[in-house]
mmCIF file of C-alpha atoms in Angstrom:
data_model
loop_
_atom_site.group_PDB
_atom_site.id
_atom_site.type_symbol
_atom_site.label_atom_id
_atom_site.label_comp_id
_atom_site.label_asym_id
_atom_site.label_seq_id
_atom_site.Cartn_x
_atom_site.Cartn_y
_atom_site.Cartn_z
ATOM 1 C CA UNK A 1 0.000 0.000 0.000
ATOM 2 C CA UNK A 2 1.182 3.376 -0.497
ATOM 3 C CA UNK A 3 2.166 6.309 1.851
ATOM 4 C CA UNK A 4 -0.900 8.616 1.121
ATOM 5 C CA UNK A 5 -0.465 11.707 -0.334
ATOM 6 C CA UNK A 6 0.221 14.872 1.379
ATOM 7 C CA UNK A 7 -0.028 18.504 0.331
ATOM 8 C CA UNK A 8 2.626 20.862 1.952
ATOM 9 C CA UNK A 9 0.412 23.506 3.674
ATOM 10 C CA UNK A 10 -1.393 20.639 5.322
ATOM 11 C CA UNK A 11 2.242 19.924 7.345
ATOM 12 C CA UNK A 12 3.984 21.701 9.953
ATOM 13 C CA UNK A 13 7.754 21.293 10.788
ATOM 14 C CA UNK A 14 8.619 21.162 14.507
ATOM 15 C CA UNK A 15 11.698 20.714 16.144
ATOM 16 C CA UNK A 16 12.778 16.877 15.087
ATOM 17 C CA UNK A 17 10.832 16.507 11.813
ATOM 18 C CA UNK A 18 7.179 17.146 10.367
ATOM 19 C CA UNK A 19 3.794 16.753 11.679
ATOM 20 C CA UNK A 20 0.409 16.283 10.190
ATOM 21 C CA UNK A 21 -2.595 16.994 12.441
ATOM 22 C CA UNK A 22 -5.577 14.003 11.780
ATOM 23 C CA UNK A 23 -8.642 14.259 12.600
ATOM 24 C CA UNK A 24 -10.443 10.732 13.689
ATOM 25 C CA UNK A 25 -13.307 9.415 11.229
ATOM 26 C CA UNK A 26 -15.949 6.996 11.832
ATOM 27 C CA UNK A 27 -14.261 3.835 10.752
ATOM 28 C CA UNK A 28 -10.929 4.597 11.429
ATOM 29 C CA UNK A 29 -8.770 2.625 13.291
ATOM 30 C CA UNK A 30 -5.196 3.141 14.196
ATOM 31 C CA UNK A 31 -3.596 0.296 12.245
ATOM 32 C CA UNK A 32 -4.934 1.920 8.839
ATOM 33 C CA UNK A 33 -4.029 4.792 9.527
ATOM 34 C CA UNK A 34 -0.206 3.272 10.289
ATOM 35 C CA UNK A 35 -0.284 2.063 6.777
ATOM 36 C CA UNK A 36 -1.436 4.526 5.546
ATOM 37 C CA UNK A 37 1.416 6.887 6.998
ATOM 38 C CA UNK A 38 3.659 4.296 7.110
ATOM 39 C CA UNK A 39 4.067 4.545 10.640
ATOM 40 C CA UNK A 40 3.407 2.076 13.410
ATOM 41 C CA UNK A 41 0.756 1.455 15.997
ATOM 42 C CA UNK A 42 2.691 2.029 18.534
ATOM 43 C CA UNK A 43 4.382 5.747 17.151
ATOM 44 C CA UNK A 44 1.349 6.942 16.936
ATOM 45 C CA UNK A 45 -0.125 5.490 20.467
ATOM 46 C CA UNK A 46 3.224 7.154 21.513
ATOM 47 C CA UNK A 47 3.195 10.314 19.404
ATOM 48 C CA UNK A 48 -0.253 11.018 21.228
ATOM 49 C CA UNK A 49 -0.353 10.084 24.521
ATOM 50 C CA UNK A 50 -2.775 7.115 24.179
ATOM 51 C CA UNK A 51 -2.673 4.344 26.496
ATOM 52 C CA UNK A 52 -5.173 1.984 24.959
ATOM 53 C CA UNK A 53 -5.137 1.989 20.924
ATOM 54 C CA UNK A 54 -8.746 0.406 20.930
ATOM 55 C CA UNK A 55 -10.421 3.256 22.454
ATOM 56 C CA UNK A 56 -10.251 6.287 19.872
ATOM 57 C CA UNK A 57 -12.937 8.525 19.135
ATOM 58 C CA UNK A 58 -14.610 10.143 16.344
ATOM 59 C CA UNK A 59 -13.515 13.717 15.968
ATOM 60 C CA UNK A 60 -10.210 12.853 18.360
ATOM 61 C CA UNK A 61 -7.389 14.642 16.613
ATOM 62 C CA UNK A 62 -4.102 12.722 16.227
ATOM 63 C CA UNK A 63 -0.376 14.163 15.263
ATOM 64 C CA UNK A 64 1.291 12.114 13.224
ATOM 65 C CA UNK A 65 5.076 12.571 12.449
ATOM 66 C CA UNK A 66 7.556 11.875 9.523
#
């Protein structure tokens, strides 16, 4: 699968690399979301302070980093 694609004024640079903010939709889980960013589970869990990667809500937003 590929990385998806990503327009520049949706990123941000911070200290350490880029960020794009996500906003959680209904059917989302965190492991498509990984592919699709090519990122793991467990950056992201880590990236955003969640504890249990089964409980994410709709409208939750989510940093993800590159």
């Amino acid at each position: 699968m590929e990385k998806a694609m990503l327009k520049d004024e949706d990123l941000s640079t911070v200290q350490g690399g880029t960020q794009l903010p996500y906003i959680i939709k209904g059917g989302d889980t965190l492991g498509e979301l990984a592919r699709k960013y090519g990122c793991t589970v467990e950056q992201i869990c880590q990236w955003n302070n969640i504890k249990n990667a089964d409980q994410i809500s709709v409208g939750q937003k989510l940093i993800i980093k590159f």
